[in-house]
CSV table of C-alpha atoms and ligand atoms in Angstrom, one decimal:
chain,number,residue,atom,x,y,z
A,958,MET,CA,19.7,28.9,3.6
A,959,GLU,CA,17.1,28.4,5.9
A,960,ALA,CA,18.1,26.8,9.3
A,961,PRO,CA,18.0,23.2,9.9
A,962,VAL,CA,14.5,21.5,11.6
A,963,THR,CA,13.5,18.6,12.7
A,964,ALA,CA,10.4,16.9,11.1
A,965,GLN,CA,7.3,15.8,12.8
A,966,LEU,CA,8.3,12.3,12.4
A,967,MET,CA,5.2,10.1,11.2
A,968,ASP,CA,5.2,6.8,12.7
A,969,GLY,CA,3.8,4.0,11.3
A,970,ASN,CA,4.5,2.1,13.9
A,971,ALA,CA,2.5,3.4,16.0
A,972,VAL,CA,-0.5,4.7,13.8
A,973,ALA,CA,-0.5,0.8,12.4
A,974,ALA,CA,-1.2,-0.3,15.7
A,975,LYS,CA,-3.6,1.8,16.7
A,976,ILE,CA,-5.4,0.5,13.6
A,977,ARG,CA,-4.9,-3.2,14.2
A,978,ALA,CA,-6.0,-2.7,17.9
A,979,GLN,CA,-9.3,-1.3,16.4
A,980,VAL,CA,-9.5,-4.1,13.3
A,981,ALA,CA,-8.9,-6.6,17.1
A,982,ALA,CA,-12.0,-5.3,18.7
A,983,GLY,CA,-14.5,-5.1,16.0
A,984,VAL,CA,-13.1,-9.4,15.3
A,985,GLU,CA,-13.8,-9.8,18.8
A,986,ALA,CA,-17.2,-8.2,19.1
A,987,ARG,CA,-18.2,-10.3,15.7
A,988,ALA,CA,-16.9,-13.5,18.0
A,989,ALA,CA,-19.1,-12.2,20.6
A,990,ALA,CA,-22.5,-11.3,18.7
A,991,GLY,CA,-21.7,-15.1,17.2
A,992,LYS,CA,-20.9,-13.7,13.7
A,993,MET,CA,-18.2,-15.4,10.8
A,994,ARG,CA,-14.4,-14.3,11.9
A,995,PRO,CA,-13.3,-12.5,8.7
A,996,GLY,CA,-10.7,-15.0,6.7
A,997,LEU,CA,-8.1,-13.4,4.5
A,998,ALA,CA,-6.8,-16.2,1.6
A,999,ALA,CA,-3.3,-15.5,1.0
A,1000,VAL,CA,-2.1,-16.7,-2.6
A,1001,LEU,CA,1.2,-17.1,-3.5
A,1002,VAL,CA,2.3,-18.2,-7.0
A,1003,GLY,CA,6.2,-19.2,-7.0
A,1004,GLU,CA,9.0,-18.8,-4.2
A,1005,ASP,CA,10.1,-15.2,-4.6
A,1006,PRO,CA,11.7,-14.7,-1.5
A,1007,ALA,CA,9.8,-11.3,-0.4
A,1008,SER,CA,6.8,-12.0,-1.4
A,1009,GLN,CA,6.6,-15.2,0.5
A,1010,VAL,CA,7.7,-12.5,3.8
A,1011,TYR,CA,5.2,-10.3,2.7
A,1012,VAL,CA,2.8,-13.4,2.9
A,1013,ARG,CA,3.9,-14.2,5.8
A,1014,ASN,CA,3.8,-11.2,7.8
A,1015,LYS,CA,0.6,-10.5,7.0
A,1016,ARG,CA,-1.2,-13.6,7.9
A,1017,LYS,CA,0.8,-13.2,11.1
A,1018,ALA,CA,-0.6,-9.9,11.6
A,1019,CYS,CA,-4.0,-11.4,10.5
A,1020,GLY,CA,-3.6,-13.7,13.8
A,1021,GLN,CA,-3.2,-11.3,16.1
A,1022,ALA,CA,-6.1,-9.7,14.9
A,1023,GLY,CA,-8.4,-12.7,15.7
A,1024,ILE,CA,-8.8,-12.9,11.4
A,1025,GLU,CA,-8.6,-16.3,9.7
A,1026,SER,CA,-5.8,-16.8,7.6
A,1027,PHE,CA,-5.4,-19.0,4.9
A,1028,GLY,CA,-2.6,-19.8,2.4
A,1029,TYR,CA,-2.7,-21.5,-0.9
A,1030,GLU,CA,1.0,-21.5,-2.6
A,1031,LEU,CA,1.5,-22.7,-6.4
A,1032,PRO,CA,4.3,-23.3,-8.2
A,1033,LYS,CA,6.2,-20.9,-10.3
A,1034,THR,CA,5.3,-23.9,-12.7
A,1035,ALA,CA,1.3,-22.8,-12.4
A,1036,THR,CA,-0.8,-22.1,-15.1
A,1037,GLN,CA,-2.8,-19.2,-15.7
A,1038,ALA,CA,-6.2,-21.7,-15.7
A,1039,GLU,CA,-4.7,-23.5,-11.9
A,1040,VAL,CA,-4.2,-20.0,-10.6
A,1041,GLU,CA,-7.9,-18.6,-12.1
A,1042,THR,CA,-9.8,-21.9,-10.5
A,1043,LEU,CA,-8.3,-21.7,-7.2
A,1044,VAL,CA,-9.3,-18.0,-7.0
A,1045,ALA,CA,-12.4,-18.6,-8.3
A,1046,GLN,CA,-12.8,-21.5,-5.7
A,1047,LEU,CA,-12.2,-18.8,-2.7
A,1048,ASN,CA,-14.6,-17.0,-4.5
A,1049,ALA,CA,-17.2,-19.3,-3.7
A,1050,ASP,CA,-15.9,-19.7,0.0
A,1051,PRO,CA,-18.0,-18.3,2.7
A,1052,LYS,CA,-14.8,-18.3,5.2
A,1053,VAL,CA,-13.2,-16.4,2.8
A,1054,HIS,CA,-14.1,-12.7,3.2
A,1055,GLY,CA,-10.7,-11.1,1.6
A,1056,ILE,CA,-8.5,-12.5,-1.0
A,1057,LEU,CA,-4.8,-11.8,-1.5
A,1058,VAL,CA,-3.1,-12.5,-4.4
A,1059,GLN,CA,0.4,-11.6,-4.0
A,1060,LEU,CA,2.1,-9.8,-6.7
A,1061,PRO,CA,4.2,-9.6,-9.0
A,1062,LEU,CA,2.9,-13.2,-10.3
A,1063,PRO,CA,5.6,-14.9,-12.1
A,1064,ASP,CA,6.7,-14.0,-15.6
A,1065,GLY,CA,4.1,-16.3,-18.2
A,1066,LEU,CA,1.2,-15.2,-16.0
A,1067,ASN,CA,-1.3,-12.5,-17.2
A,1068,GLU,CA,-1.8,-10.2,-13.6
A,1069,GLU,CA,-4.7,-8.3,-15.2
A,1070,ARG,CA,-7.1,-11.7,-15.6
A,1071,VAL,CA,-6.0,-13.0,-12.3
A,1072,LEU,CA,-7.0,-9.5,-10.8
A,1073,ASN,CA,-9.9,-9.8,-12.7
A,1074,THR,CA,-11.4,-13.0,-11.3
A,1075,VAL,CA,-10.7,-12.0,-8.2
A,1076,SER,CA,-14.7,-11.1,-6.7
A,1077,LEU,CA,-15.3,-7.4,-6.2
A,1078,GLU,CA,-16.6,-8.5,-3.0
A,1079,LYS,CA,-13.1,-9.5,-1.2
A,1080,ASP,CA,-11.3,-7.4,-3.5
A,1081,VAL,CA,-9.4,-6.0,0.1
A,1082,ASP,CA,-6.8,-5.2,-2.4
A,1083,GLY,CA,-8.5,-2.8,-4.0
A,1084,PHE,CA,-6.9,-3.8,-7.4
A,1085,HIS,CA,-9.9,-4.8,-9.2
A,1086,PRO,CA,-10.5,-2.5,-11.9
A,1087,VAL,CA,-14.0,-1.9,-11.2
A,1088,ASN,CA,-12.7,-1.0,-7.8
A,1089,ILE,CA,-9.7,1.4,-10.1
A,1090,GLY,CA,-12.4,2.6,-12.0
A,1091,ARG,CA,-14.8,3.9,-8.8
A,1092,LEU,CA,-11.5,4.9,-7.1
A,1093,SER,CA,-10.7,7.3,-10.1
A,1094,MET,CA,-14.4,8.6,-10.8
A,1095,LYS,CA,-16.6,11.6,-9.2
A,1096,GLY,CA,-19.1,10.9,-6.6
A,1097,ARG,CA,-18.1,6.7,-7.0
A,1098,GLU,CA,-17.3,4.6,-4.0
A,1099,PRO,CA,-14.6,1.8,-4.7
A,1100,LEU,CA,-15.6,-1.3,-1.9
A,1101,PHE,CA,-12.4,-1.0,-1.1
A,1102,ILE,CA,-9.0,0.8,-1.1
A,1103,PRO,CA,-5.8,0.2,-1.9
A,1104,CYS,CA,-4.0,-0.6,1.4
A,1105,THR,CA,-0.6,1.3,0.5
A,1106,PRO,CA,-2.0,4.9,-0.5
A,1107,ALA,CA,-5.1,3.8,2.1
A,1108,GLY,CA,-2.7,4.0,4.5
A,1109,CYS,CA,-0.6,7.0,3.4
A,1110,MET,CA,-3.4,8.9,3.8
A,1111,VAL,CA,-3.8,7.7,7.2
A,1112,LEU,CA,-0.4,8.8,8.3
A,1113,LEU,CA,-1.0,12.0,6.8
A,1114,GLU,CA,-4.8,13.1,8.5
A,1115,GLU,CA,-2.9,12.0,11.7
A,1116,ALA,CA,0.0,14.4,11.1
A,1117,GLY,CA,-2.7,17.1,10.4
A,1118,ALA,CA,-1.7,17.5,7.2
A,1119,GLN,CA,-4.3,20.3,4.5
A,1120,PHE,CA,-5.6,19.0,1.7
A,1121,LYS,CA,-8.0,21.5,0.2
A,1122,GLY,CA,-6.1,23.2,-2.2
A,1123,ALA,CA,-3.1,22.6,-1.0
A,1124,ASN,CA,-0.6,21.4,-4.0
A,1125,ALA,CA,0.3,17.6,-3.6
A,1126,VAL,CA,2.9,16.0,-5.9
A,1127,VAL,CA,3.3,12.3,-5.9
A,1128,LEU,CA,6.4,10.6,-7.7
A,1129,GLY,CA,5.4,7.4,-9.3
A,1130,ARG,CA,2.2,5.9,-11.2
A,1131,SER,CA,2.0,2.5,-10.6
A,1132,ASN,CA,-1.3,0.7,-10.0
A,1133,ILE,CA,-0.6,-0.3,-6.7
A,1134,VAL,CA,0.9,2.7,-5.1
A,1135,GLY,CA,1.0,5.7,-7.4
A,1136,LEU,CA,-2.2,6.2,-9.2
A,1137,PRO,CA,-4.4,5.3,-6.3
A,1138,ALA,CA,-2.7,7.4,-3.8
A,1139,ALA,CA,-3.2,10.2,-6.9
A,1140,MET,CA,-7.2,9.8,-6.9
A,1141,LEU,CA,-7.0,9.8,-3.5
A,1142,LEU,CA,-5.4,13.9,-3.0
A,1143,LEU,CA,-7.5,14.5,-6.1
A,1144,HIS,CA,-10.9,13.2,-3.6
A,1145,ARG,CA,-9.8,15.8,-0.3
A,1146,ASP,CA,-9.2,18.5,-3.1
A,1147,CYS,CA,-5.7,18.9,-3.9
A,1148,THR,CA,-4.3,20.4,-6.3
A,1149,LEU,CA,-2.4,17.3,-7.8
A,1150,THR,CA,0.8,16.7,-10.2
A,1151,VAL,CA,1.7,12.6,-10.9
A,1152,CYS,CA,5.1,12.7,-12.0
A,1153,HIS,CA,6.8,9.4,-13.6
A,1154,SER,CA,10.2,9.0,-15.6
A,1155,ARG,CA,9.8,11.2,-18.1
A,1156,THR,CA,8.6,14.2,-16.0
A,1157,LYS,CA,11.2,17.2,-16.3
A,1158,ASP,CA,12.7,18.9,-14.1
A,1159,LEU,CA,11.9,16.2,-11.2
A,1160,PRO,CA,13.4,18.7,-8.2
A,1161,ALA,CA,11.7,21.9,-9.2
A,1162,VAL,CA,7.9,19.9,-9.3
A,1163,CYS,CA,8.5,18.6,-6.0
A,1164,ARG,CA,9.8,21.3,-4.3
A,1165,SER,CA,6.5,23.1,-5.5
A,1166,ALA,CA,4.9,20.3,-3.2
A,1167,ASP,CA,3.2,20.8,0.0
A,1168,ILE,CA,2.3,17.3,0.4
A,1169,LEU,CA,4.6,15.1,-1.4
A,1170,ILE,CA,3.9,10.7,-1.7
A,1171,ALA,CA,7.1,9.0,-3.2
A,1172,ALA,CA,7.0,5.8,-4.4
A,1173,VAL,CA,9.5,5.3,-7.0
A,1174,GLY,CA,11.5,2.3,-6.1
A,1175,ARG,CA,15.0,4.3,-6.3
A,1176,ALA,CA,16.9,4.7,-3.1
A,1177,GLU,CA,17.1,8.3,-1.8
A,1178,MET,CA,16.3,9.9,-4.9
A,1179,VAL,CA,14.4,12.9,-3.3
A,1180,LYS,CA,17.3,15.1,-1.6
A,1181,ARG,CA,17.0,18.2,1.1
A,1182,ASP,CA,16.5,20.6,-1.9
A,1183,TRP,CA,13.9,18.7,-3.7
A,1184,VAL,CA,11.9,19.4,-1.1
A,1185,LYS,CA,9.7,22.8,0.0
A,1186,PRO,CA,10.0,23.7,3.6
A,1187,GLY,CA,7.2,22.2,5.9
A,1188,ALA,CA,6.2,19.8,3.1
A,1189,TYR,CA,4.4,16.7,4.1
A,1190,VAL,CA,6.7,14.2,3.0
A,1191,VAL,CA,5.3,10.1,2.6
A,1192,ASP,CA,8.2,8.1,1.8
A,1193,VAL,CA,6.8,4.8,0.2
A,1194,GLY,CA,9.6,3.0,-1.5
A,1195,ILE,CA,11.5,0.2,0.0
A,1196,ASN,CA,15.1,-0.3,-1.4
A,1197,ARG,CA,18.0,-2.1,-0.6
A,1198,VAL,CA,21.5,-0.8,-0.5
A,1199,GLU,CA,24.5,-2.6,0.4
A,1200,ASP,CA,25.8,-2.6,4.1
A,1201,LYS,CA,28.5,-4.5,4.8
A,1202,SER,CA,28.3,-3.8,8.7
A,1203,LYS,CA,24.5,-6.0,8.4
A,1204,LYS,CA,24.5,-9.2,9.3
A,1205,SER,CA,22.5,-9.7,5.8
A,1206,GLY,CA,24.3,-7.2,3.7
A,1207,TYR,CA,21.7,-4.9,3.4
A,1208,ARG,CA,19.8,-2.3,5.2
A,1209,LEU,CA,16.6,-1.1,3.8
A,1210,VAL,CA,16.3,3.1,2.5
A,1211,GLY,CA,13.2,4.4,1.1
A,1212,ASP,CA,12.8,6.5,-1.7
A,1213,VAL,CA,13.7,9.9,0.1
A,1214,ALA,CA,17.1,10.4,1.5
A,1215,PHE,CA,15.8,10.6,5.5
A,1216,ASP,CA,18.5,12.4,6.7
A,1217,GLU,CA,18.6,15.3,5.1
A,1218,VAL,CA,15.3,16.0,4.2
A,1219,LYS,CA,14.4,15.5,7.6
A,1220,GLU,CA,15.8,18.9,8.0
A,1221,VAL,CA,13.1,21.1,5.6
A,1222,ALA,CA,10.3,19.2,5.9
A,1223,GLY,CA,7.6,19.2,8.4
A,1224,ALA,CA,6.5,16.1,8.6
A,1225,ILE,CA,8.3,12.1,7.2
A,1226,THR,CA,7.9,9.0,7.5
A,1227,PRO,CA,10.7,6.9,8.0
A,1228,VAL,CA,12.1,3.7,6.2
A,1229,PRO,CA,11.3,1.2,8.1
A,1230,GLY,CA,8.5,1.9,10.1
A,1231,GLY,CA,6.9,4.4,8.0
A,1232,VAL,CA,4.2,3.3,5.2
A,1233,GLY,CA,5.0,-0.5,5.2
A,1234,PRO,CA,3.4,-1.4,8.6
A,1235,MET,CA,0.3,1.2,7.4
A,1236,THR,CA,-0.4,-1.6,4.5
A,1237,ILE,CA,-0.4,-4.2,7.2
A,1238,ALA,CA,-2.8,-2.2,9.1
A,1239,MET,CA,-4.8,-1.1,6.2
A,1240,LEU,CA,-5.4,-4.7,5.2
A,1241,LEU,CA,-6.9,-6.2,7.9
A,1242,LYS,CA,-9.1,-3.5,8.0
A,1243,ASN,CA,-10.4,-4.2,4.4
A,1244,THR,CA,-10.3,-7.5,5.4
A,1245,LEU,CA,-13.2,-6.6,8.3
A,1246,ARG,CA,-14.7,-4.9,5.8
A,1247,GLY,CA,-15.0,-7.6,3.4
A,1248,ALA,CA,-16.7,-9.3,6.3
A,1249,GLU,CA,-19.6,-6.9,6.9
A,1250,LEU,CA,-20.0,-6.6,3.4
A,1251,ALA,CA,-20.8,-10.1,3.4
A,1252,ASP,CA,-23.3,-10.1,6.2
A,1253,ALA,CA,-25.1,-7.2,4.4
A,1254,ARG,CA,-25.4,-9.8,1.6
A,1255,THR,CA,-27.2,-12.7,3.7
B,2740,NAP,P1,6.8,0.6,-9.8
B,2740,NAP,O1,5.3,-0.3,-10.1
B,2740,NAP,O2,8.3,0.3,-10.2
B,2740,NAP,O3,6.7,1.9,-10.2
B,2740,NAP,C1,7.7,2.8,-10.1
B,2740,NAP,C2,7.1,4.6,-11.2
B,2740,NAP,O4,7.9,5.7,-10.3
B,2740,NAP,C3,6.6,4.6,-12.2
B,2740,NAP,O5,5.6,5.3,-12.3
B,2740,NAP,C4,7.9,5.2,-12.7
B,2740,NAP,O6,8.1,5.9,-14.4
B,2740,NAP,C5,8.3,5.5,-12.1
B,2740,NAP,N1,10.3,6.1,-12.0
B,2740,NAP,C6,11.0,5.3,-11.5
B,2740,NAP,N2,12.1,5.5,-11.9
B,2740,NAP,C7,11.7,7.2,-11.7
B,2740,NAP,C8,13.0,7.9,-12.2
B,2740,NAP,N3,13.9,8.4,-12.4
B,2740,NAP,N4,11.8,9.5,-11.7
B,2740,NAP,C9,11.0,9.6,-11.6
B,2740,NAP,N5,9.9,8.5,-12.2
B,2740,NAP,C10,10.0,7.4,-12.1
B,2740,NAP,O7,6.6,0.6,-8.1
B,2740,NAP,P2,5.8,0.3,-6.6
B,2740,NAP,O8,5.0,-0.8,-7.4
B,2740,NAP,O9,4.8,1.5,-7.0
B,2740,NAP,O10,6.5,1.0,-5.7
B,2740,NAP,C11,7.4,1.8,-5.9
B,2740,NAP,C12,8.1,1.8,-4.5
B,2740,NAP,O11,7.3,1.2,-3.4
B,2740,NAP,C13,9.4,0.4,-4.5
B,2740,NAP,O12,10.3,0.4,-3.9
B,2740,NAP,C14,8.1,-0.6,-3.5
B,2740,NAP,O13,8.9,-1.4,-2.9
B,2740,NAP,C15,7.7,0.3,-2.7
B,2740,NAP,N6,6.4,-0.7,-1.8
B,2740,NAP,C16,6.5,-0.3,-0.8
B,2740,NAP,C17,5.2,-0.6,-0.2
B,2740,NAP,C18,5.0,-0.5,1.5
B,2740,NAP,O14,3.6,-1.5,1.4
B,2740,NAP,N7,5.6,0.2,2.4
B,2740,NAP,C19,3.8,-1.6,-0.8
B,2740,NAP,C20,3.8,-1.2,-2.3
B,2740,NAP,C21,4.9,-1.2,-3.2
B,2740,NAP,P3,7.0,5.0,-15.5
B,2740,NAP,O15,5.6,5.4,-15.1
B,2740,NAP,O16,7.6,6.0,-16.6
B,2740,NAP,O17,7.6,4.0,-15.6
């Protein structure tokens, strides 16, 4: 067995702080030039506690970067038409440069139709099918790249990962993380494998990875012997596991068994403090971009 190594920690808090400071400086430069502050509208339907926390954190981060944020809360009984009407109003509102519809939507609402309603120019989550379509095609540019996968790429870049010709494995193929992460790696000339619940011999496929992005939502699924020595491991997962020593009764872990994998990986993200803070930082960056796109239209 190879001697244990200690992986380089890809510190999402530190990298995100840097990006947030850059965004704040960009926002202040706009204000100094007499331009409108960027504005983010956050739409929350229903009372899912995790979604409430996510929206609260995103709005707080907006405030810290000098970005205006507008909260819209609809009851879980809201109809499809009510949600779409709200989104249409936000599309037309010049103070709003980014629209965030917090997912998942309550049962009974058609997520695809709601996301289709978001104006391309305000799609700061990058979930509009045209943005995802452009991301998936060679030589096309999406207006916005989904925040979580974009954050994964920044962490890999900052850690010095070499993309060209690297074997990249993405665990998970969701529209919001796995699929766009895979497209971003492909654009950087990685040789790509995308795994999912039907993949055979997952450990062997993962072991081929120079770059591994795990986004499955299964606590500590990726074990030490799934990881190639020296690989870059990005853990997107956020999973609650019971922990009686905590006041809340649980703690958060990723999809990667951090303590054992850090002894073989070359670089690894912690959970929490890895991808999570990057997601918010990239949302702020996209909102600033939304304001710049609006300038260019006027
Ligand atoms: P999702 O929509 O549930 O997708 C999970 C993916 O993993 C699916 O493609 C699924 O395969 C695959 N999968 C599930 N179990 C598997 C298994 N045993 N073996 C192999 N593949 C398996 O989840 P998501 O929205 O992408 O989120 C993934 C994780 O990231 C969650 O823990 C979520 O909380 C977290 N997350 C974190 C952030 C952040 O900011 N850090 C942002 C978004 C999500 P099939 O397609 O075959 O079903």
